[in-house]
Coordinates of C-alpha atoms in Angstrom, one line a residue:
Chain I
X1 CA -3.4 -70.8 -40.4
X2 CA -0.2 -68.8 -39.3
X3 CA 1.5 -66.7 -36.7
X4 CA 3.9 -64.3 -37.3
X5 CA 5.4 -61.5 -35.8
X6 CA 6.2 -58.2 -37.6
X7 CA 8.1 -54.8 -36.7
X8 CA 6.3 -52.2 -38.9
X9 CA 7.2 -48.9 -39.4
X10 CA 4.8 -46.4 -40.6
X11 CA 5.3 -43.4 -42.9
X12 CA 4.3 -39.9 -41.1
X13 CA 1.2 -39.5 -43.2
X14 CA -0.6 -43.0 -42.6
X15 CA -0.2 -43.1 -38.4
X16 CA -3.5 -41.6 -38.3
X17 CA -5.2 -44.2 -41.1
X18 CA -7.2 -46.9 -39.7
X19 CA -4.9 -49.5 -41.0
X20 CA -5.6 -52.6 -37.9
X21 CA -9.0 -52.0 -39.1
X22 CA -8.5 -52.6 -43.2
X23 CA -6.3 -55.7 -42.2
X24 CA -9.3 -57.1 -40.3
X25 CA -12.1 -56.1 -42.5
X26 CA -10.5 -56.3 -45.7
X27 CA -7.8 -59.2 -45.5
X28 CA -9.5 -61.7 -42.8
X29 CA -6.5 -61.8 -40.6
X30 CA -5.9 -61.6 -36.5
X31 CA -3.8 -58.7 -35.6
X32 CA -2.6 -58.3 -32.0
X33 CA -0.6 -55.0 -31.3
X34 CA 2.2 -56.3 -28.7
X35 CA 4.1 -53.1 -28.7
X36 CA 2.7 -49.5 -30.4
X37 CA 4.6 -46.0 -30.5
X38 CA 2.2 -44.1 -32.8
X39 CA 2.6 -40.4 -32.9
X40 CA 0.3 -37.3 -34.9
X41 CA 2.5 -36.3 -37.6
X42 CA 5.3 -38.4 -36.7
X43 CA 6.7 -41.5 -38.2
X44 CA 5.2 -44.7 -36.0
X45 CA 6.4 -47.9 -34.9
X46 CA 4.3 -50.7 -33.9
X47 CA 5.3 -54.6 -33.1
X48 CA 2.2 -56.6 -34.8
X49 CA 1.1 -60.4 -34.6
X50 CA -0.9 -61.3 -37.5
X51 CA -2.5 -64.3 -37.6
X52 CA -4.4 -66.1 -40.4
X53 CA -4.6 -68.3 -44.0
X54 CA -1.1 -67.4 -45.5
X55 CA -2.6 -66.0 -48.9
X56 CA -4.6 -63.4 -46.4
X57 CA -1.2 -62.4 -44.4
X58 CA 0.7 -62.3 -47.8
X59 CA -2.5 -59.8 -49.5
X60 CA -2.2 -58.0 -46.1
X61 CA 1.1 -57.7 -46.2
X62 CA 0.9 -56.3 -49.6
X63 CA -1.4 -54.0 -48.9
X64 CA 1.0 -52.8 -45.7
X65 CA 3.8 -52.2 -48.3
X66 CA 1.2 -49.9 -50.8
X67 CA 0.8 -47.7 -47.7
X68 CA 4.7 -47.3 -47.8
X69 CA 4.8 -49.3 -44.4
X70 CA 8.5 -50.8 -43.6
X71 CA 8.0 -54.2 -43.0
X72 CA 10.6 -56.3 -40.7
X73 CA 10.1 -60.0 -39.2
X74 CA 10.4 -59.7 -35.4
X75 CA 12.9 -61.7 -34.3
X76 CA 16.2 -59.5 -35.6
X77 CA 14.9 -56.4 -34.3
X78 CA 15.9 -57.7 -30.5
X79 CA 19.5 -59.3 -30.7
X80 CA 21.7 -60.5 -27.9
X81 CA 25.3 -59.7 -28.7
X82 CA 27.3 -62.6 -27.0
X83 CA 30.6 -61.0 -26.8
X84 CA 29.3 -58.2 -24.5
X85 CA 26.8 -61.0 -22.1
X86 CA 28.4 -61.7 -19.0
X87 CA 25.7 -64.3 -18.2
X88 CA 24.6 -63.3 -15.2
X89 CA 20.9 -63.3 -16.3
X90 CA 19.8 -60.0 -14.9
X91 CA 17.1 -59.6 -17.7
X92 CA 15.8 -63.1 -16.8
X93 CA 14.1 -61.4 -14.0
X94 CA 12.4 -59.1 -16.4
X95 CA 11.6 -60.9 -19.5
X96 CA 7.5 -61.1 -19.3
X97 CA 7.6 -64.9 -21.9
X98 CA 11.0 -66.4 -20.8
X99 CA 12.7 -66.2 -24.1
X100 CA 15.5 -64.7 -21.6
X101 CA 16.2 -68.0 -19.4
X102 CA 18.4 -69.5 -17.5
X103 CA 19.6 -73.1 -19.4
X104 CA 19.6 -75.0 -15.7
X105 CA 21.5 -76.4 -14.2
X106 CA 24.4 -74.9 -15.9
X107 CA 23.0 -71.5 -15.4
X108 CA 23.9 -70.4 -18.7
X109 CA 21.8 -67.1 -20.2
X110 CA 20.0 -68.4 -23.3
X111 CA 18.1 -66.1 -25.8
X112 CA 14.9 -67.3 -27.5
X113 CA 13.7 -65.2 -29.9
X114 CA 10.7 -67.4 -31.3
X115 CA 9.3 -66.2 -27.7
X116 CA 10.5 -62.3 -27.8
X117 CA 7.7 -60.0 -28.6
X118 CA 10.1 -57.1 -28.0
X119 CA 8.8 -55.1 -25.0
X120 CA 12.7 -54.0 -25.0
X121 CA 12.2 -54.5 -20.7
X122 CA 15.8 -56.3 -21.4
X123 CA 18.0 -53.3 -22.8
X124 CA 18.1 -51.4 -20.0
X125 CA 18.1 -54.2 -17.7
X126 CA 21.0 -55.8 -18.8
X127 CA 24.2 -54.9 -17.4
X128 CA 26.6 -54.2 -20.5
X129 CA 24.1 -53.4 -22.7
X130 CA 24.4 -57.0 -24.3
X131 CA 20.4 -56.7 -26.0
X132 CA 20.0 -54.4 -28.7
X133 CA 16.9 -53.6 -30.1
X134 CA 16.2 -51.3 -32.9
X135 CA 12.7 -50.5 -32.1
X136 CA 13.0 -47.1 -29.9
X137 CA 9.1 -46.8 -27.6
Chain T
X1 CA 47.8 -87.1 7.8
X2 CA 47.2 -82.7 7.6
X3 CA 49.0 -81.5 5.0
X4 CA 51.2 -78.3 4.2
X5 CA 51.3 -76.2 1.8
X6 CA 54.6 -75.9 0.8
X7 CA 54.1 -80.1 0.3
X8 CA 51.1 -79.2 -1.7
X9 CA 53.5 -77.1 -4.1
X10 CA 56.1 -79.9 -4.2
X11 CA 53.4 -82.0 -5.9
X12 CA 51.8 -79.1 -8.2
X13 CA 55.8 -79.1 -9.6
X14 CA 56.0 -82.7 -9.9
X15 CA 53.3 -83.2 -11.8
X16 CA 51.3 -85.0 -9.2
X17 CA 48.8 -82.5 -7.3
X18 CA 45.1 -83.2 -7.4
X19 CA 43.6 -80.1 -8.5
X20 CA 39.4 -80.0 -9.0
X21 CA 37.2 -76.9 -8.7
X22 CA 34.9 -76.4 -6.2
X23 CA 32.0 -77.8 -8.5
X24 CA 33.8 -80.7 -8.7
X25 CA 34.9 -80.7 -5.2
X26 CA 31.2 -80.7 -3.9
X27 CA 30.8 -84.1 -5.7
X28 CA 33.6 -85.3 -4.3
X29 CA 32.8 -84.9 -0.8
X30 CA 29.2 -85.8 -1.0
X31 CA 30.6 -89.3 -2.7
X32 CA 33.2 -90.0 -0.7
X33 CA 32.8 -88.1 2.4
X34 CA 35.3 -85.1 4.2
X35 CA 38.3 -87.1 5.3
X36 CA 38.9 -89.5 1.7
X37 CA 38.1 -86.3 -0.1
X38 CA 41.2 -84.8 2.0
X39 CA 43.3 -87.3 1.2
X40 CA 42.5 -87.8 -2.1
X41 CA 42.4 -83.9 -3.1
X42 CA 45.3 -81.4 -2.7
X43 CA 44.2 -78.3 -4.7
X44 CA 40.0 -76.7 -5.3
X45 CA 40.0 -73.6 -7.1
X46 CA 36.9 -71.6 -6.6
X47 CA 36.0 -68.4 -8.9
X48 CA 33.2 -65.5 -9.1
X49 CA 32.8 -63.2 -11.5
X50 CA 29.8 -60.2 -10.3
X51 CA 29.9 -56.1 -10.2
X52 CA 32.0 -55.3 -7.0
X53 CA 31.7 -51.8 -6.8
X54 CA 34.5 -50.6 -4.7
X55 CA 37.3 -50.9 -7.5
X56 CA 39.5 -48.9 -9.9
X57 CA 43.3 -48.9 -10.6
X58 CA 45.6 -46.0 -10.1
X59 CA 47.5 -45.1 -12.9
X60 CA 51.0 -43.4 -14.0
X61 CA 50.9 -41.3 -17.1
X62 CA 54.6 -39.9 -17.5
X63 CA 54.9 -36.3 -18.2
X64 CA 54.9 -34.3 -21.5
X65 CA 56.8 -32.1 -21.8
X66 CA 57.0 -29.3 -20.4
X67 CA 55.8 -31.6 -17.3
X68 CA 52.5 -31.0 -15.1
X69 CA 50.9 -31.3 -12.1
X70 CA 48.0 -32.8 -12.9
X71 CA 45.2 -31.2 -10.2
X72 CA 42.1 -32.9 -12.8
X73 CA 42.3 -35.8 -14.8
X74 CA 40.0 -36.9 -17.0
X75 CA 39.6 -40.2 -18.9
X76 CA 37.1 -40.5 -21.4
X77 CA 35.3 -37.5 -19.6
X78 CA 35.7 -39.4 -16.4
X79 CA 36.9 -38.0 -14.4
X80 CA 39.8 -39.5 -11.9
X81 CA 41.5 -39.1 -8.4
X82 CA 44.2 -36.9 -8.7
X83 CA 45.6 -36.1 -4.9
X84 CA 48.3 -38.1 -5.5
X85 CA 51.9 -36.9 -7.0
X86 CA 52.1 -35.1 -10.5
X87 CA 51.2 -37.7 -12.7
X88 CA 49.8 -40.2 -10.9
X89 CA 46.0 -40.7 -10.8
X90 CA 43.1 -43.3 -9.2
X91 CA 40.2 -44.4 -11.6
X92 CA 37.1 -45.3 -9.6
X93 CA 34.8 -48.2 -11.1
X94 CA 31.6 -46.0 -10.1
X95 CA 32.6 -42.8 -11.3
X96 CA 30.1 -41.3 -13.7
X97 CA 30.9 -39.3 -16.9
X98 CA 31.2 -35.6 -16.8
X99 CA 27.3 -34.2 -17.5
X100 CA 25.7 -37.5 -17.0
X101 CA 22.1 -36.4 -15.9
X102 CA 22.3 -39.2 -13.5
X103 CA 18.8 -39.7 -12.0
X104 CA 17.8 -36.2 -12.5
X105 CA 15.2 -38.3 -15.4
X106 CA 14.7 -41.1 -13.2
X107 CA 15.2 -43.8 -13.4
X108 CA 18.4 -43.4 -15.3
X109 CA 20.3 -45.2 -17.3
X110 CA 24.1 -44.3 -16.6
X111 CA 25.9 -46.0 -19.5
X112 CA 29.7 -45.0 -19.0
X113 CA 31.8 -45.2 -16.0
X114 CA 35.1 -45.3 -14.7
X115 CA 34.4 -48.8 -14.7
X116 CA 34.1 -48.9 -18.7
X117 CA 37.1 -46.7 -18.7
X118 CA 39.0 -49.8 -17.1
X119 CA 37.5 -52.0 -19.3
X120 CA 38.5 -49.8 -22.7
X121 CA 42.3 -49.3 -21.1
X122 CA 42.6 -53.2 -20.6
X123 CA 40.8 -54.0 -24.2
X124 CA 43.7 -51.8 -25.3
X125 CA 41.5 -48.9 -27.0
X126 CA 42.7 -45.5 -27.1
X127 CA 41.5 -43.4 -24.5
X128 CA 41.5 -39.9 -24.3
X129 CA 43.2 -38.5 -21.3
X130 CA 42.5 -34.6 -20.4
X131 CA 44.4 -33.1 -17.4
X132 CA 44.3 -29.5 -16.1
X133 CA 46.4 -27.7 -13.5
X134 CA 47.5 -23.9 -12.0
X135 CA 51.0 -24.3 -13.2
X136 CA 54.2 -24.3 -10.7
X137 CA 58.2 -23.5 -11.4
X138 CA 59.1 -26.9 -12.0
X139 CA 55.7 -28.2 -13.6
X140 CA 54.8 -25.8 -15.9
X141 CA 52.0 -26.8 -18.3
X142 CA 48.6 -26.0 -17.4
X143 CA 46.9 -28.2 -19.6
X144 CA 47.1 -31.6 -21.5
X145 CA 45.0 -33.2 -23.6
X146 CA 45.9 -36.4 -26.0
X147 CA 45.0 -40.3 -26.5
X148 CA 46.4 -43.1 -23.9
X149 CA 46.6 -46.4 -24.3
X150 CA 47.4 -49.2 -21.2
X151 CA 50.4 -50.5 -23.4
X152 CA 51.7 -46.6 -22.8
X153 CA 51.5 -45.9 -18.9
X154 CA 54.5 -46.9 -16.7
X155 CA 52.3 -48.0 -14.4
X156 CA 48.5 -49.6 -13.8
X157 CA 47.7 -51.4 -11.2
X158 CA 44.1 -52.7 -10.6
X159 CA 43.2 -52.0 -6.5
X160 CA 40.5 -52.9 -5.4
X161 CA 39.7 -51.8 -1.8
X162 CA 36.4 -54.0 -1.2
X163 CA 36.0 -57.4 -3.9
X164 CA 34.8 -61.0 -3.0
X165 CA 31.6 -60.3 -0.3
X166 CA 31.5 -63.3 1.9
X167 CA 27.8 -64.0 0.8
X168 CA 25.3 -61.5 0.4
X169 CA 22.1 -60.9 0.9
X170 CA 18.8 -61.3 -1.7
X171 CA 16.9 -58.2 -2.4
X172 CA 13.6 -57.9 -2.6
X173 CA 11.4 -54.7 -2.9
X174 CA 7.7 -55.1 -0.4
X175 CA 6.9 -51.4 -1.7
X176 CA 4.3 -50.7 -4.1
X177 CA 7.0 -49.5 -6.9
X178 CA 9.8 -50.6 -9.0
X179 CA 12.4 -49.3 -7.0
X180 CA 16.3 -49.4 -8.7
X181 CA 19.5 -50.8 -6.7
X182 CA 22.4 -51.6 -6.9
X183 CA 21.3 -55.4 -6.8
X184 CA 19.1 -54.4 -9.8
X185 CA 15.9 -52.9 -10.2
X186 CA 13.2 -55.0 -7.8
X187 CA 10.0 -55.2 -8.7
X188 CA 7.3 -54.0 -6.7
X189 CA 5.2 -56.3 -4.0
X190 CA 8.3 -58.9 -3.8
X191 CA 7.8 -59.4 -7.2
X192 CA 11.4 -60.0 -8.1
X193 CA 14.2 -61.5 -5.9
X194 CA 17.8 -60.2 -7.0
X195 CA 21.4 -62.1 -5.3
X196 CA 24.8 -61.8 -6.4
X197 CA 26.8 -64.7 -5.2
X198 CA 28.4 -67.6 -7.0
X199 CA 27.5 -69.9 -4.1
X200 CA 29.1 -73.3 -4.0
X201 CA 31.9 -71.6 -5.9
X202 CA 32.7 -68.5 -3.9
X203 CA 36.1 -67.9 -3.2
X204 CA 35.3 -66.9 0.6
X205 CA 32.3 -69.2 1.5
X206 CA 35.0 -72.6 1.1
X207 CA 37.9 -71.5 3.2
X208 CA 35.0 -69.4 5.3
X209 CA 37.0 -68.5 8.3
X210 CA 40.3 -67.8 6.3
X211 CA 42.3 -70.5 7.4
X212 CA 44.4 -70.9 4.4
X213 CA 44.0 -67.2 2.6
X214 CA 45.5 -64.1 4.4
X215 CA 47.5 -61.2 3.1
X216 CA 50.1 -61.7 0.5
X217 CA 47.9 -64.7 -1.1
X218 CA 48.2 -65.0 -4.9
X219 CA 45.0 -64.9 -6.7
X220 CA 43.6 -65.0 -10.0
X221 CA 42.4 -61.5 -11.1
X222 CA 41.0 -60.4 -13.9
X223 CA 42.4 -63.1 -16.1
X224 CA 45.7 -62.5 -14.5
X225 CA 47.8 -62.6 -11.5
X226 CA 47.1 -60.6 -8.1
X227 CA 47.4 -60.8 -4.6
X228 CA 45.2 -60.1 -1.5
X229 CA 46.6 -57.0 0.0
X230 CA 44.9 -56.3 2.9
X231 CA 41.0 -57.5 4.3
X232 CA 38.9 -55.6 2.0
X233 CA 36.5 -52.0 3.7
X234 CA 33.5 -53.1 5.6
X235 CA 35.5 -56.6 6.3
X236 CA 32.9 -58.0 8.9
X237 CA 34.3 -61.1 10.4
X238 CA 31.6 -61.7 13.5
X239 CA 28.8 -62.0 12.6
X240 CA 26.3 -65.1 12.9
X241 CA 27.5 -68.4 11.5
X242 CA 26.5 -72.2 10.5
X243 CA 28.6 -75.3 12.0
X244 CA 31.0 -74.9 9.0
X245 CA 32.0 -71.5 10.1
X246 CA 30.1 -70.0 7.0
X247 CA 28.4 -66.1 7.7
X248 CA 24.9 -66.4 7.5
X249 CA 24.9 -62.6 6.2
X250 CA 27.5 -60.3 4.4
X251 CA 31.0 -61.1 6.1
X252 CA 34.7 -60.7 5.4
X253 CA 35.4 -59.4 2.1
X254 CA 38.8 -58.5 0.2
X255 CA 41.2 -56.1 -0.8
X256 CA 42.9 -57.4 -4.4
X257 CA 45.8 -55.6 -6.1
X258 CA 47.6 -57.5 -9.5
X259 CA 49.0 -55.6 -12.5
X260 CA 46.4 -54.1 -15.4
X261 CA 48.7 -55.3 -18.1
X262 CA 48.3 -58.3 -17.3
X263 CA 44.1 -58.6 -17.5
X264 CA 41.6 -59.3 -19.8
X265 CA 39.2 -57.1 -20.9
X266 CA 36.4 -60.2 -20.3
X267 CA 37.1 -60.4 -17.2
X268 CA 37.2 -56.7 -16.3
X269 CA 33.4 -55.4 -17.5
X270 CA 32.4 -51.6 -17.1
X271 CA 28.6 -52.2 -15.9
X272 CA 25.7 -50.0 -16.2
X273 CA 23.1 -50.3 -13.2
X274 CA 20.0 -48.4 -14.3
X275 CA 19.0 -46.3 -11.9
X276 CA 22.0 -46.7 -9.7
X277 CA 25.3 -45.8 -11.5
X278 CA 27.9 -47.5 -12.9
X279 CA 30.2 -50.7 -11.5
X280 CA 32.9 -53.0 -12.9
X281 CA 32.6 -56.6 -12.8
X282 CA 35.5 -58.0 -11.7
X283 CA 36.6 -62.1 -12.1
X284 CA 38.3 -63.4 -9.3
X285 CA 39.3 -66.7 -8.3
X286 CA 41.0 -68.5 -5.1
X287 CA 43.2 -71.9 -4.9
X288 CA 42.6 -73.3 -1.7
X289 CA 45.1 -75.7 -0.2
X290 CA 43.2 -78.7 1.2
X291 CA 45.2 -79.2 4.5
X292 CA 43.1 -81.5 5.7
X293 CA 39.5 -83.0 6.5
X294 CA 38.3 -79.4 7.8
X295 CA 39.1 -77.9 4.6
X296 CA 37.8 -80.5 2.5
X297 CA 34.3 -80.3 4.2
X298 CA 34.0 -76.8 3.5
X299 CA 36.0 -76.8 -0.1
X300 CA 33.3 -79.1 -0.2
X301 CA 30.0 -77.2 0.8
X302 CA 27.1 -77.2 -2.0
X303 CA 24.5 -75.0 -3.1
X304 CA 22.2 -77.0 -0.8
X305 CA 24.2 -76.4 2.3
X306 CA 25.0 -72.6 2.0
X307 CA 22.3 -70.1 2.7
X308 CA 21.9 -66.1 1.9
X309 CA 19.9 -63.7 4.3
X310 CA 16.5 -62.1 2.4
X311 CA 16.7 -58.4 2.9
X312 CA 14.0 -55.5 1.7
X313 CA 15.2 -52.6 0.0
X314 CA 12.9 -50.2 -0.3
X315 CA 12.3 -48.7 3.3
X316 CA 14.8 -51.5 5.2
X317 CA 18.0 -51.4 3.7
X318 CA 18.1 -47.7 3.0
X319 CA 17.1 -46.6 6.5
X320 CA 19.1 -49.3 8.4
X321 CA 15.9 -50.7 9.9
X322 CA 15.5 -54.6 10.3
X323 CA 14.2 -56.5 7.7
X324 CA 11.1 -58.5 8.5
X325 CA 12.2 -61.9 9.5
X326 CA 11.9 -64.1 6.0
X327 CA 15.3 -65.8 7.2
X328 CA 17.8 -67.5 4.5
X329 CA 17.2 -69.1 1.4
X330 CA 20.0 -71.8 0.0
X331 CA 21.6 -71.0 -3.0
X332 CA 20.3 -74.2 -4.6
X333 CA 16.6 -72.9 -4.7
X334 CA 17.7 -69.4 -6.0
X335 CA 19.4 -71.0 -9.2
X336 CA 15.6 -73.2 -9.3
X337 CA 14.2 -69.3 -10.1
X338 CA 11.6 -69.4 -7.4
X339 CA 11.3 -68.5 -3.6
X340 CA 8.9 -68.3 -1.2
X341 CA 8.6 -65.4 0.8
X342 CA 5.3 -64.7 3.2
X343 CA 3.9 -67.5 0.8
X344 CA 4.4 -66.1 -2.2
X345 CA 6.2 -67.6 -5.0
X346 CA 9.3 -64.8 -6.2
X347 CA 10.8 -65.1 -8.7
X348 CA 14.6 -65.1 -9.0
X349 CA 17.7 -63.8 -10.8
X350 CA 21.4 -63.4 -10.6
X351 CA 23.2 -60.3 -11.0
X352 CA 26.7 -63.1 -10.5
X353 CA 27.4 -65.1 -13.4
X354 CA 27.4 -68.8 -12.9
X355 CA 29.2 -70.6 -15.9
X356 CA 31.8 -67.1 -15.6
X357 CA 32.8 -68.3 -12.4
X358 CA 33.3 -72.0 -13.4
X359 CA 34.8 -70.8 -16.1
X360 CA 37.7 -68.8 -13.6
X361 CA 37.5 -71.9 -11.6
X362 CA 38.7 -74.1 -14.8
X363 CA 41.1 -71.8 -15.7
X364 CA 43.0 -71.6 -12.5
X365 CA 43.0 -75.2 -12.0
X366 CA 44.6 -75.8 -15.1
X367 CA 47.2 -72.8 -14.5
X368 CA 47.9 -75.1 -11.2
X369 CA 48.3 -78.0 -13.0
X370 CA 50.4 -76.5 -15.1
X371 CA 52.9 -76.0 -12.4
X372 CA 52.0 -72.1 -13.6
X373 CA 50.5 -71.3 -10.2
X374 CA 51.8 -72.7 -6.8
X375 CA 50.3 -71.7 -3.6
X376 CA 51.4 -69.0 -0.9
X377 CA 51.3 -69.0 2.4
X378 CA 49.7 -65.9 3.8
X379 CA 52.2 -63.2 5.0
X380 CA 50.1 -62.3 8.2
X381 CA 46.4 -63.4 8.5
X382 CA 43.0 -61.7 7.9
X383 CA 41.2 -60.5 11.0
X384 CA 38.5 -63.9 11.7
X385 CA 35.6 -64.3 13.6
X386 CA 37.5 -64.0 17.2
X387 CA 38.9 -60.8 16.2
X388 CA 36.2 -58.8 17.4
X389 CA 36.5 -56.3 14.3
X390 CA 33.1 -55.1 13.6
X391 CA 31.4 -52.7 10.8
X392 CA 29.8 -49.6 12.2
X393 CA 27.4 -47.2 11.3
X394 CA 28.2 -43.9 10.3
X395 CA 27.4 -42.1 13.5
X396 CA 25.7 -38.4 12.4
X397 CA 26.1 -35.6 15.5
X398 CA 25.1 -32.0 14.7
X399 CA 27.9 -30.6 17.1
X400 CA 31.5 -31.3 17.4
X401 CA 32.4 -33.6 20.7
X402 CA 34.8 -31.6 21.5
X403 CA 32.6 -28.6 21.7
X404 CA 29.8 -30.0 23.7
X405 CA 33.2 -31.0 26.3
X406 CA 33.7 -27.4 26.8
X407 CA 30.7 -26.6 27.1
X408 CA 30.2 -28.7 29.9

């Protein structure tokens, strides 16, 4: 059994398919939506955690890509550019799993992104814009 | 055996002066104790590096030609202080771009500022400088519009009428929303704790009744040289202390002036405070002569021994009403990330970064060592706790005093 952690980015015409369902029903795998922005008509983003036997995630994922769903790992989508963090650590106060964190007792801002499930809480509360994140809510 | 400081300086050419930062200096005097640690020690550089709103540098363009009076300036769209002579203008850290909806969609999100204007001029990007004016006999044009650059202006001086808060307080938020300061956006039910301090290394909570830094002392600014001018706006000298003399709430603070040239853009940072506006972060960084075992004891002072006051901001601080008595918190248990207020545990961050301010603190003890730094005596000092100098609140009257005289 696996975890993984995926940005997916559905095609107008499938954001209104049953899709968590299939990957349940069909594929035998744990999905847990962390993050969803799914729109009538519009093209949807959603930050999925699937869990399960890899040959069931790798068929799922499969069948994700048939639908014409763009499939990212989580994990680039939320980046901390070092050159513009001051290190003050403003977004440690809002990051909900501490992969923002201060390294004590040097008090140095450390990114973990095994433990971001991109709720983007850290774009805007960062100072010089030092997180990017591609996925828009 | 006190010392002076133009001794201090004969050993910082020599070779021979004992410089340590703060950090360091705090281990120092908790090993050996106050009066070895003033022997032993001559120099402890302290540093800070946080947004300090009330900053900007005024500027000298030079004239095209024909020449203008420049009535509106514009830099990057932001737009800058122009009642000052023809071509001279002030750019304000907090000054927000022309059409920024600012929080008319609340909570918003301000992402350019005079304070990113500073930081693009000292980065040495092009910035685009638009000027407009009625026109007189001997300035002529009525308009300008073209690309600057800080390697271009005769002058640019970074001025900073309020930097380096003696302490400051921790904001917390006791209403039922997320409310957005400028000491970052709270959560609601003390659910967040915000402070901006570098504590044990703060340039004004080691020498904390100004002893040995006055007007006309050389700092480090912005990665370069400056000087204090004058004690910075809201300069509050008497107000509660500890034995050491250290304010138990916002106290004196700084006025700082150095050449722009001369900075780095890392140590200059337009800021973006959602909700709030814009600010600049500003690095600055003190070398404190240690005279003798006074100065050492407070050079000294550690995280665990210096307090800040815990103040509410969402019905408190805005309406100048008393916070609820949650007392002081040491800086030691705000870097641990949790504090107990009305026992609940809150967590905490820092809008002031740490390793930044060691980082200042490093480098200006190895620009004293280096013999590239010596120490100044003040020209005249700041205004202490004695002076009786006090900050006051703006008082509102609906009629002019002078009128309600005569009517009397």
């Amino acid at each position: 059994m696996r975890t993984k952690r995926y940005v997916l980015t559905f095609p107008p015409e499938e954001v209104e398919s049953p899709v968590i369902y299939h990957l349940v029903k069909e594929y035998d795998v744990k999905p847990n939506i962390l993050r969803a922005a799914i729109n009538p008509r519009e093209q949807g983003t959603m930050v999925l955690e699937l869990n399960g036997k890899k040959e069931n995630l790798d068929k799922a994922l499969e069948y994700l890509k048939g639908l014409g769903v763009i499939i990212e790992r989580l994990g680039q989508d939320i980046a901390m550019n070092q050159e513009r963090c001051i290190q003050c650590g403003a977004c440690t106060g809002f990051c909900p799993t501490g992969a923002l964190d201060y390294e004590r007792p040097a008090m140095k801002v450390v990114f973990n992104e095994d433990k971001c499930i991109a709720c983007e809480l850290c774009l805007t509360a960062c100072l010089t814009r030092a997180m990017e994140g591609k996925f828009r809510g | 055996m006190p010392k002076t400081i133009a001794e201090i300086n004969e050993r910082i050419k020599s070779g021979k002066a004992v410089v340590v930062t703060a950090e360091e200096m705090v281990a120092i005097v908790r090993k050996d104790g106050p009066a070895a640690a003033a022997k032993k020690v001559d120099v402890v550089t302290t540093g800070t590096f946080g947004p300090m709103c009330s900053s900007g540098a005024y500027l000298n363009f030079g004239h095209p030609s024909p020449r203008i009076k420049m009535q509106k300036v514009w830099l990057n769209d932001v737009e800058a202080y122009t009642g000052l002579a023809a071509v001279d203008a002030y750019i304000g850290a907090t000054q927000l771009r022309e059409g920024d909806p600012e929080n008319s969609r609340y909570p918003g999100e301000f992402p350019y500022g005079g304070g990113h204007v500073i930081h693009d001029l000292v980065a040495g990007k092009e910035v685009h400088l638009k000027a407009t004016s009625y026109g007189t006999d001997c300035y002529p044009r009525k308009e300008v519009a073209t690309w600057i650059t800080l390697g271009e202006l005769n002058e640019a001086v970074l001025f900073n009428p309020r930097n380096c808060y003696q302490n400051y307080n921790v904001a917390v938020n006791a209403s039922d929303r997320p409310i957005y300061t400028y000491l970052g956006q709270l959560r609601p039910k003390l659910g967040s704790a915000y402070y901006c301090s570098a504590g044990q290394l703060s340039p004004l909570l080691k020498d904390p009744t100004y002893r040995t830094l006055g007007i006309g002392t050389r700092i480090w600014l912005g990665g370069g040289v400056g000087y204090v001018a004058w004690q910075g706006t809201q300069h509050n000298p008497g107000v509660p202390r500890d034995e050491h003399g250290v304010p138990k709430v916002p106290a004196g603070t700084l006025t700082v002036i150095g050449d722009l040239k001369q900075m780095k853009p890392e140590w200059l940072v337009g800021v973006s405070l959602m909700g709030y506006g814009t600010s600049l972060a500003v690095g600055i960084g003190t070398a404190i002569p240690i005279l003798d075992e006074g100065l050492a004891r407070t050079a000294g002072l550690s995280d665990e021994e210096l307090f800040a006051p815990i103040v509410e901001y969402s019905d408190c601080y805005p309406n100048l009403k008393k916070s609820p008595a949650w007392g002081s918190v040491s800086f030691a248990q705000l870097k641990k990330g949790l504090i107990e207020i009305e026992g609940k545990k809150v967590p905490t961050a820092s809008l002031s970064s740490y390793p930044k301010a060691v980082a200042i603190a490093e480098e200006l003890k190895a620009w004293v060592m280096a013999g590239k730094f010596l120490l100044t005596e003040p020209v005249a000092p700041l205004p202490g706790p004695e002076s009786g100098i006090k900050f006051q609140p703006l008082k509102v009257r609906e009629r002019r005093n002078d009128d309600i005289k005569l009517a009397k």
